[in-house]
mmCIF file of C-alpha atoms in Angstrom:
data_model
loop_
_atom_site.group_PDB
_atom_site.id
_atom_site.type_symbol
_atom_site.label_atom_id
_atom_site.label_comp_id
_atom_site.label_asym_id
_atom_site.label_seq_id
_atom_site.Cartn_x
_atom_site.Cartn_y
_atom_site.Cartn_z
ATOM 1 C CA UNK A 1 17.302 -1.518 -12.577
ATOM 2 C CA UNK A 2 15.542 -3.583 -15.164
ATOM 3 C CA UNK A 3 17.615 -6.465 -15.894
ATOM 4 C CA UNK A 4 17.304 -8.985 -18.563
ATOM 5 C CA UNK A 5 16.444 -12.914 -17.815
ATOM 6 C CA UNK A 6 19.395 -13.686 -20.599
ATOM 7 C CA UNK A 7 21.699 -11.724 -18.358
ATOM 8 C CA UNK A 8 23.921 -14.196 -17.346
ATOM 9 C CA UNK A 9 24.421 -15.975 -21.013
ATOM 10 C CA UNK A 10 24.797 -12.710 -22.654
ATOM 11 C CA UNK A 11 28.014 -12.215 -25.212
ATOM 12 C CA UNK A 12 29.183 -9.537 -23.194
ATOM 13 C CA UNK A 13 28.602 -10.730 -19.364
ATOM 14 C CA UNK A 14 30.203 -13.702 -20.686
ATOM 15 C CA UNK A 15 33.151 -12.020 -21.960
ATOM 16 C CA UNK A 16 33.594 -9.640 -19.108
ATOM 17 C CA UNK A 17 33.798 -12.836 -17.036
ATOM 18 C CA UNK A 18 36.406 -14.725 -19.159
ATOM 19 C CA UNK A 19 38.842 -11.184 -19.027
ATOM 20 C CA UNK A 20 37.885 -10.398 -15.182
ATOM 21 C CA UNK A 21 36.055 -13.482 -13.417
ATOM 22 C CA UNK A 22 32.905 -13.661 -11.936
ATOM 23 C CA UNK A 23 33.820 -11.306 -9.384
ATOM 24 C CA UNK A 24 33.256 -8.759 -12.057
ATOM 25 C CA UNK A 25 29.678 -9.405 -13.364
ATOM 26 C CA UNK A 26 28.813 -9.000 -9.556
ATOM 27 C CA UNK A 27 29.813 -5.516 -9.238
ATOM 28 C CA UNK A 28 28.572 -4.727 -12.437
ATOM 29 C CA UNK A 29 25.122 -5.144 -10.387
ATOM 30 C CA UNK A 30 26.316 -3.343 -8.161
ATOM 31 C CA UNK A 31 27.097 -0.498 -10.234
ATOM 32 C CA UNK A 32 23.680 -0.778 -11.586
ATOM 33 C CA UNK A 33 22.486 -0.469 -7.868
ATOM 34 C CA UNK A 34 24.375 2.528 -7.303
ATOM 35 C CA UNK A 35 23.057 3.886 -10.514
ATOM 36 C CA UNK A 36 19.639 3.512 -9.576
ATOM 37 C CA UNK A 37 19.858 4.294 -5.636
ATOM 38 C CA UNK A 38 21.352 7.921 -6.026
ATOM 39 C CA UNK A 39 19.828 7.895 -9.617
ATOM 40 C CA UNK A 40 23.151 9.138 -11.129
ATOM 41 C CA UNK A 41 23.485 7.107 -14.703
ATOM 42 C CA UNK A 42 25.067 9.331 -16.590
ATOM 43 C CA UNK A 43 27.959 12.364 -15.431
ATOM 44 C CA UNK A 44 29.963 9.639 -13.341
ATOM 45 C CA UNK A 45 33.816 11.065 -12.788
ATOM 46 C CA UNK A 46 35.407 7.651 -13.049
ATOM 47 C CA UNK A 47 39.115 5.650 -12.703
ATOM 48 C CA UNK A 48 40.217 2.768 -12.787
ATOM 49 C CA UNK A 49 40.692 2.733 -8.762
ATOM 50 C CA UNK A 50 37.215 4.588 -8.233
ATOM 51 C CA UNK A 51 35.248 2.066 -10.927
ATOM 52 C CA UNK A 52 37.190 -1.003 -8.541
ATOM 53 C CA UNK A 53 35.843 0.609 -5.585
ATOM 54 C CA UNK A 54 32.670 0.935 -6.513
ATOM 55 C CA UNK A 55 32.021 -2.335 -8.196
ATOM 56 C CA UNK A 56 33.570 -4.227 -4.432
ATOM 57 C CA UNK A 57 36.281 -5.939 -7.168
ATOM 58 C CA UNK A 58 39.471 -6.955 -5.949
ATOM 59 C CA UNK A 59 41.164 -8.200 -9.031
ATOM 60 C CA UNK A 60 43.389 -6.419 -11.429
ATOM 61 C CA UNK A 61 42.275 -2.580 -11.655
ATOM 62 C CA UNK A 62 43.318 -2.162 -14.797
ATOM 63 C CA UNK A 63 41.795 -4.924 -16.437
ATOM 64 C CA UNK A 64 39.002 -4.446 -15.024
ATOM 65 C CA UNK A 65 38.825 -0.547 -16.693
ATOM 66 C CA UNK A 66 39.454 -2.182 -19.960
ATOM 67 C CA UNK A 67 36.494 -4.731 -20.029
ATOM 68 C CA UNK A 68 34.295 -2.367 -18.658
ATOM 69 C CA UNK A 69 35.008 0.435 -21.028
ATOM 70 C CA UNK A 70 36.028 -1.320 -24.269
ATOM 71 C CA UNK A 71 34.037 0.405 -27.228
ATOM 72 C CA UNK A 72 34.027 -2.818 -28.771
ATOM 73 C CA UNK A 73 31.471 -4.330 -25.715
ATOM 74 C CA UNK A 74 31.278 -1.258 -23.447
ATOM 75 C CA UNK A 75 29.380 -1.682 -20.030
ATOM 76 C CA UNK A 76 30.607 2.402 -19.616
ATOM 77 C CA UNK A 77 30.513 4.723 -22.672
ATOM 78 C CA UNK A 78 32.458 7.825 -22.833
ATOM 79 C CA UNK A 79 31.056 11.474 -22.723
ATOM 80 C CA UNK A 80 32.369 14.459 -24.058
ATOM 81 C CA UNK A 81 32.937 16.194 -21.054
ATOM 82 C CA UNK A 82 35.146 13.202 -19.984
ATOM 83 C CA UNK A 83 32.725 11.981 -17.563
ATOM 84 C CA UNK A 84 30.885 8.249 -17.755
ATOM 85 C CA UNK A 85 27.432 7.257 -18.589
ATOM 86 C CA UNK A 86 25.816 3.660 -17.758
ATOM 87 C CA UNK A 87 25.850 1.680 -20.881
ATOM 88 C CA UNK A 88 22.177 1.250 -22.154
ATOM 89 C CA UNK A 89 20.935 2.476 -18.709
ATOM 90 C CA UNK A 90 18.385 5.247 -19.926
ATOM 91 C CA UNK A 91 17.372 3.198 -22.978
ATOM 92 C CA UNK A 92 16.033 0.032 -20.549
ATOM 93 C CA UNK A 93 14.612 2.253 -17.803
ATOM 94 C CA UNK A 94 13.033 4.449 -19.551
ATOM 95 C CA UNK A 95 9.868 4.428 -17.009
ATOM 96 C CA UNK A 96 11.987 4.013 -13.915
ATOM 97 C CA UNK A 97 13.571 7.648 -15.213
ATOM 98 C CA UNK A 98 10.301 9.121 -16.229
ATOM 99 C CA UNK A 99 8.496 8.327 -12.986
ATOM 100 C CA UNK A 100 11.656 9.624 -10.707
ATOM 101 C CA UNK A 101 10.540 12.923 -12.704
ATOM 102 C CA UNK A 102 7.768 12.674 -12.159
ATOM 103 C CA UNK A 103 7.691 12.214 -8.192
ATOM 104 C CA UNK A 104 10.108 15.150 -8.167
ATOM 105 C CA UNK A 105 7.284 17.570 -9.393
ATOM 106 C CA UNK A 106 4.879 16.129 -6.526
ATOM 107 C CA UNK A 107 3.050 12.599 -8.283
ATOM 108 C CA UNK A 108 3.089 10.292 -11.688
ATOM 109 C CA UNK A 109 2.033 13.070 -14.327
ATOM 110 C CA UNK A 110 -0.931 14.717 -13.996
ATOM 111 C CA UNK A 111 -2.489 13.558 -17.625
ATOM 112 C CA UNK A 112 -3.554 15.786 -20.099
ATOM 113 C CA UNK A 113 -5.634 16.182 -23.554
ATOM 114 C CA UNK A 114 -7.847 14.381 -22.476
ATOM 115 C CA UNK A 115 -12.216 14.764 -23.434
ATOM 116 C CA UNK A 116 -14.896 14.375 -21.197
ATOM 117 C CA UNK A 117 -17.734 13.148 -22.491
ATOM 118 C CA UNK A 118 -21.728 14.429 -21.549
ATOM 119 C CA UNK A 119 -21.159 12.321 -18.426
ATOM 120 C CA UNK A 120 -17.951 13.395 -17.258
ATOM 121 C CA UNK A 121 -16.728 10.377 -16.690
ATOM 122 C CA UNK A 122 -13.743 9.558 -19.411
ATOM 123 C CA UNK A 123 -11.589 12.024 -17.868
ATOM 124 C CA UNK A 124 -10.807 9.264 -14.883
ATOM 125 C CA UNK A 125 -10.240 6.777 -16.709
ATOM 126 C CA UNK A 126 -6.551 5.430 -17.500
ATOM 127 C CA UNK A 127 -4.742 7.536 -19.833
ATOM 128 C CA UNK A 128 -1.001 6.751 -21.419
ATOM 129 C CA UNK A 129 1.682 8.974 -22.735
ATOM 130 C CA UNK A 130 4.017 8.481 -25.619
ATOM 131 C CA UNK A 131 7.707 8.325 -25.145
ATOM 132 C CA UNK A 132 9.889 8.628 -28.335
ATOM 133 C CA UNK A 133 13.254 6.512 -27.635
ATOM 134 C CA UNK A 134 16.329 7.487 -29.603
ATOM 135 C CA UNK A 135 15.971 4.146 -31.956
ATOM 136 C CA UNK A 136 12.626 6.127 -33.345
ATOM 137 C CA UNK A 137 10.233 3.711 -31.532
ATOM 138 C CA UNK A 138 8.478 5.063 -28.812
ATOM 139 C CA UNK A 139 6.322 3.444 -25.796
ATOM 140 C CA UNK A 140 3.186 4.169 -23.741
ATOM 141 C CA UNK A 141 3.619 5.306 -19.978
ATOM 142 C CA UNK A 142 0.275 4.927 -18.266
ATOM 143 C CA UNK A 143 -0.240 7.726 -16.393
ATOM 144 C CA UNK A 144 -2.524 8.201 -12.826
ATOM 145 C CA UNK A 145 -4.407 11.021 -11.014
ATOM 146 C CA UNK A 146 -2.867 13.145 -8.263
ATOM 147 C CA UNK A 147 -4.314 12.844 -4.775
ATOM 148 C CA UNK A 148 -6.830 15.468 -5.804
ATOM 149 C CA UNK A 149 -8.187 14.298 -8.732
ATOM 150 C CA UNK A 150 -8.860 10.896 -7.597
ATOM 151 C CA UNK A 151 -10.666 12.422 -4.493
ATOM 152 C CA UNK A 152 -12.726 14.724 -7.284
ATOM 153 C CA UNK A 153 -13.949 11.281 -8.685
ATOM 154 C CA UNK A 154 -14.540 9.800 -5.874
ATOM 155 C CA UNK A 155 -16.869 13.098 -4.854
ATOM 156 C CA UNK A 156 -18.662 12.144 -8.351
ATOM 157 C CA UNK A 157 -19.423 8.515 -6.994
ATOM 158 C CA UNK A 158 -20.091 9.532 -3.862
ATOM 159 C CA UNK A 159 -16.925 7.841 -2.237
ATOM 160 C CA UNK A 160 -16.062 9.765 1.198
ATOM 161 C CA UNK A 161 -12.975 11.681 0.890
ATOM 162 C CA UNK A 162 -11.046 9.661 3.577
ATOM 163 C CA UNK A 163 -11.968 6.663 1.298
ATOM 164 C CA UNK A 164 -10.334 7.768 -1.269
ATOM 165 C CA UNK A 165 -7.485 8.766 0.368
ATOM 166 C CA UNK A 166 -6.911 5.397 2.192
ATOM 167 C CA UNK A 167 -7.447 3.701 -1.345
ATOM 168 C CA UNK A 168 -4.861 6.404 -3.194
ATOM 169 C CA UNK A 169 -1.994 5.850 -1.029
ATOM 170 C CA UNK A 170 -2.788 2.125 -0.721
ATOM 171 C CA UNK A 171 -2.036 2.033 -4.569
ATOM 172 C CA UNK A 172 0.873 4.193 -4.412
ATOM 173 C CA UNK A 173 2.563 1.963 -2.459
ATOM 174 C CA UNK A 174 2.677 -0.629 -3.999
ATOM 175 C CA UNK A 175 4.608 -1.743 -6.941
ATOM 176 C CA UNK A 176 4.068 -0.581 -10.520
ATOM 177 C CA UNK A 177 3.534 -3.124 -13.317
ATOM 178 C CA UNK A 178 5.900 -3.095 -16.349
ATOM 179 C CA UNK A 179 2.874 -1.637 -18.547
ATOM 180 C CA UNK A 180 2.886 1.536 -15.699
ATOM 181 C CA UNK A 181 -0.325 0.838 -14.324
ATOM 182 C CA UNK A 182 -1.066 0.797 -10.472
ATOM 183 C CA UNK A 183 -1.031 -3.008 -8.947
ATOM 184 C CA UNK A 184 -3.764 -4.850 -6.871
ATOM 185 C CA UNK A 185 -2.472 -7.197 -4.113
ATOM 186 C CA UNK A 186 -2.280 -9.735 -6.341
ATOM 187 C CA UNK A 187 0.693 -8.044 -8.581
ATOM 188 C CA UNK A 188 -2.040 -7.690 -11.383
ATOM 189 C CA UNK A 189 -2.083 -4.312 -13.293
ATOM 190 C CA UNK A 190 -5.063 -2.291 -12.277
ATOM 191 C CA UNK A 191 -6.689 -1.663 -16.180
ATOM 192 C CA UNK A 192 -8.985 0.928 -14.684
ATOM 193 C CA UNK A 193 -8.087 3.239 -11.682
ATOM 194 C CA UNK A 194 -11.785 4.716 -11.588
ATOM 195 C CA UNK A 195 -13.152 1.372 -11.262
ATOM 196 C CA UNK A 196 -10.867 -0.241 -8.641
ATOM 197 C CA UNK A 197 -11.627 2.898 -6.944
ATOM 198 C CA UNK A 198 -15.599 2.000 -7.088
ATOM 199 C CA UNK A 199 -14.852 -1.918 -6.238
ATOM 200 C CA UNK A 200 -12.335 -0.927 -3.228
ATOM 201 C CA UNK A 201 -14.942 2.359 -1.608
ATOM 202 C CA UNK A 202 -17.382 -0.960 -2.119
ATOM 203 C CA UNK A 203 -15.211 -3.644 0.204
ATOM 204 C CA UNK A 204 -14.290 -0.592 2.836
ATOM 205 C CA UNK A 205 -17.773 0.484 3.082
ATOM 206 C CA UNK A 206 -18.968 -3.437 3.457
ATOM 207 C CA UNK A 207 -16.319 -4.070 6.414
ATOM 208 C CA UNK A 208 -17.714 -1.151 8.389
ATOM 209 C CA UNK A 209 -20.667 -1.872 10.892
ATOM 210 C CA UNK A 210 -24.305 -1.888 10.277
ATOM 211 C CA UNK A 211 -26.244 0.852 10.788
ATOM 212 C CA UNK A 212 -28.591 -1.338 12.655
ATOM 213 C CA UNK A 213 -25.696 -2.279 15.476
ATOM 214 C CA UNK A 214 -23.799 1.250 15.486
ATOM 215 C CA UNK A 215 -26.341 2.246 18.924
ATOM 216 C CA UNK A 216 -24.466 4.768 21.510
ATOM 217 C CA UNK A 217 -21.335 2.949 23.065
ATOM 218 C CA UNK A 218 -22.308 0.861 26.280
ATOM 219 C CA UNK A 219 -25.543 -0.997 24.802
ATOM 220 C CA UNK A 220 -24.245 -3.796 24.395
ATOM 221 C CA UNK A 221 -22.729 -3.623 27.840
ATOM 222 C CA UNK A 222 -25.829 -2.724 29.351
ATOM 223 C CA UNK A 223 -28.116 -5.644 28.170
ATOM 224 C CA UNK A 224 -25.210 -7.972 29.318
ATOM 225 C CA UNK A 225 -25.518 -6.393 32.367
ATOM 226 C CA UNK A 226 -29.588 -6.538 32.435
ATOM 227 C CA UNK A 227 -29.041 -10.062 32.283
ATOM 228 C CA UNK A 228 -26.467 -10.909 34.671
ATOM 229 C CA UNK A 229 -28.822 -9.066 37.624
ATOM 230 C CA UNK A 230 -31.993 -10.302 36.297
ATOM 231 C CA UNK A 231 -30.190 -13.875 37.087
ATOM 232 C CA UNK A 232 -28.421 -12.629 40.129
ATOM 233 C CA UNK A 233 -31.874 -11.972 41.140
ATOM 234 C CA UNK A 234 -33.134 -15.344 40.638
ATOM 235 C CA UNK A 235 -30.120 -16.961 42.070
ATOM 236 C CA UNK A 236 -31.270 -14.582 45.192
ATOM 237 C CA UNK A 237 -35.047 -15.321 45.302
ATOM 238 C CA UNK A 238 -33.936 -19.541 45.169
ATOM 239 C CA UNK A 239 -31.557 -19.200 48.536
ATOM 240 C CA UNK A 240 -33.622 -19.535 51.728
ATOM 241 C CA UNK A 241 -31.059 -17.645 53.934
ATOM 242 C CA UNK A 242 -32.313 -14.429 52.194
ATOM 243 C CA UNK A 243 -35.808 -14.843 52.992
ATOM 244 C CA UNK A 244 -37.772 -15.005 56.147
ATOM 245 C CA UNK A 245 -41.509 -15.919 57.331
ATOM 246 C CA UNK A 246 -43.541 -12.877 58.387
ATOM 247 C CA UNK A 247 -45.033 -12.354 61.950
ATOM 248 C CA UNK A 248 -48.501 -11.770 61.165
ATOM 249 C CA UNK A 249 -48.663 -14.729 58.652
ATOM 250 C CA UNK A 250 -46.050 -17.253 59.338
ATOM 251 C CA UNK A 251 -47.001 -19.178 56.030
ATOM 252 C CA UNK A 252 -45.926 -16.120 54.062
ATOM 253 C CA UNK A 253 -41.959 -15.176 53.558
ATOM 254 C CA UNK A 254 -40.300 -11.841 53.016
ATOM 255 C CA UNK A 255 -37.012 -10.730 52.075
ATOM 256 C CA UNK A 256 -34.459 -10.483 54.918
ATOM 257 C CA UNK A 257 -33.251 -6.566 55.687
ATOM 258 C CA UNK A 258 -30.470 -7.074 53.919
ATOM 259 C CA UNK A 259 -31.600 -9.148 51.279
ATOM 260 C CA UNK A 260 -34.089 -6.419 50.618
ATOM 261 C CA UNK A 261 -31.682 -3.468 50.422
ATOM 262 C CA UNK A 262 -29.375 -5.633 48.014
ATOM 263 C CA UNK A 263 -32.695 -6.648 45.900
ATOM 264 C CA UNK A 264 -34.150 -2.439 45.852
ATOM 265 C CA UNK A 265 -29.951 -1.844 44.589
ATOM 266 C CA UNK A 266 -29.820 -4.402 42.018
ATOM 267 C CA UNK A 267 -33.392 -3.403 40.730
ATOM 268 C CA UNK A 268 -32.526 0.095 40.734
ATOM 269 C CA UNK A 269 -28.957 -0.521 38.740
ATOM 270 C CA UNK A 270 -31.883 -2.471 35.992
ATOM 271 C CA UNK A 271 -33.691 0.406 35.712
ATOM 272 C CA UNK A 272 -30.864 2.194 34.793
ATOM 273 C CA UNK A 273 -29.619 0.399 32.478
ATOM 274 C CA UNK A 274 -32.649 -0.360 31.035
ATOM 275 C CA UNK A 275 -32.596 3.553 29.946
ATOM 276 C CA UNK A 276 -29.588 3.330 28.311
ATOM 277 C CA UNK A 277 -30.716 0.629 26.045
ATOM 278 C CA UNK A 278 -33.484 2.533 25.024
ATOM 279 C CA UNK A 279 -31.964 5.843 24.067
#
């Protein structure tokens, strides 16, 4: 519900307070909450008792009817069928009504009239729709691509479809500026879907790994491990209980059985390894 930063000093909220308290101006919120929650504005089958309930006042009923529904400052106006429509409600969310009809046929409207040029790129740019209002201005409703369309763009740029997706739904939800156009993080209006669509397929693609590092899984596991019996070996060779002096030429020293059948295991598991690194 789009309400106004003079709220509070208005004529009217301040009347409705003088007749029914403060009490009252808080349930009208929360009959504008209800409005907009269940999106029923206009058709409401209202009394004095059911108005009460629904605005959480405990006060005088009655009174309460009468502020709310006084032609003179009405917060309720009447309808012919003698239902109840929110005062004002479809003429200050005028884009919070168009976009619930929107998502009910599937997206934000698809846009239309719209001319490529020899490119073919103008038809993803932003484009805006009039809406007449009953005081004979009208505004502009920025309209957005459907999931397909923006992935048909993306194809033309040569974004990856899952790209697009990601960057699509990341826009969707979040919130939409008071001009209608999609938001960044930053709560600033995105003036050019096509664009941000570029900038963002840019960052993702930036944020993946080189092509240089993306070797088969376990490379980088295997040199660590080239190195760690490389120096096991060393560690080996420098402890004297692993060698021994030969028989024929005592001033010449060999590696110990054992020693030797660790050292043939550890060079082996190298040579391994060493073949995954070079795949």
């Amino acid at each position: 519900m789009k309400i106004e930063p003079n709220f509070p000093d208005h004529w009217k909220t301040k009347r409705l307070i003088r007749a029914c308290g403060p009490e009252a101006a808080l349930g009208l919120l929360r009959l504008w909450g209800h409005a907009q929650s269940r999106r029923e504005y206009t058709g409401l089958a209202l009394n004095p008792i059911k108005l009460a309930g629904m605005m959480d006042y405990s006060g005088d009923e009655k009174a309460l009817w009468d502020a709310m529904t006084d032609p003179q400052a009405p917060w309720l106006d009447a309808e012919p069928e003698g239902t109840w429509a929110i005062h004002g409600f479809v003429e200050h969310n005028r884009q919070l009504i168009h976009l619930w009809g929107a998502s009910a046929k599937g997206g934000r409207p698809r846009k239309d009239n719209t001319i490529l040029d020899r490119t073919g790129l103008d038809v993803y740019a932003n484009h805006s729709e009039t809406i007449c209002k009953p005081n004979g201005f009208s505004t502009e409703v920025v309209t957005f691509p459907t999931l397909e369309e923006f992935k048909a763009a993306a194809a033309l740029m040569g974004v990856e479809e899952a790209i697009a997706e990601e960057v699509w739904h990341d826009n969707e939800s979040r919130a939409i500026a008071p001009t209608g156009e999609w938001t960044d993080w930053n709560g600033r209006p995105i003036a050019n879907w096509r664009a941000n669509l570029k900038a963002r397929a840019a960052q993702i693609a930036r944020k993946r790994p080189s092509k240089a590092l993306t070797k088969p899984k376990g490379v980088w596991d295997a040199k660590q491990g080239i190195d760690a019996l490389q120096a096991k070996l060393e560690r080996m060779k420098a402890n004297p209980k692993n060698r021994r002096h030969k028989p024929e030429t005592p001033w010449e020293t060999e590696w110990t059985p054992t020693a030797k059948a660790e050292v043939a295991a550890i060079r082996a598991k190298i040579r391994e390894l060493e073949g995954v690194v070079a795949a």
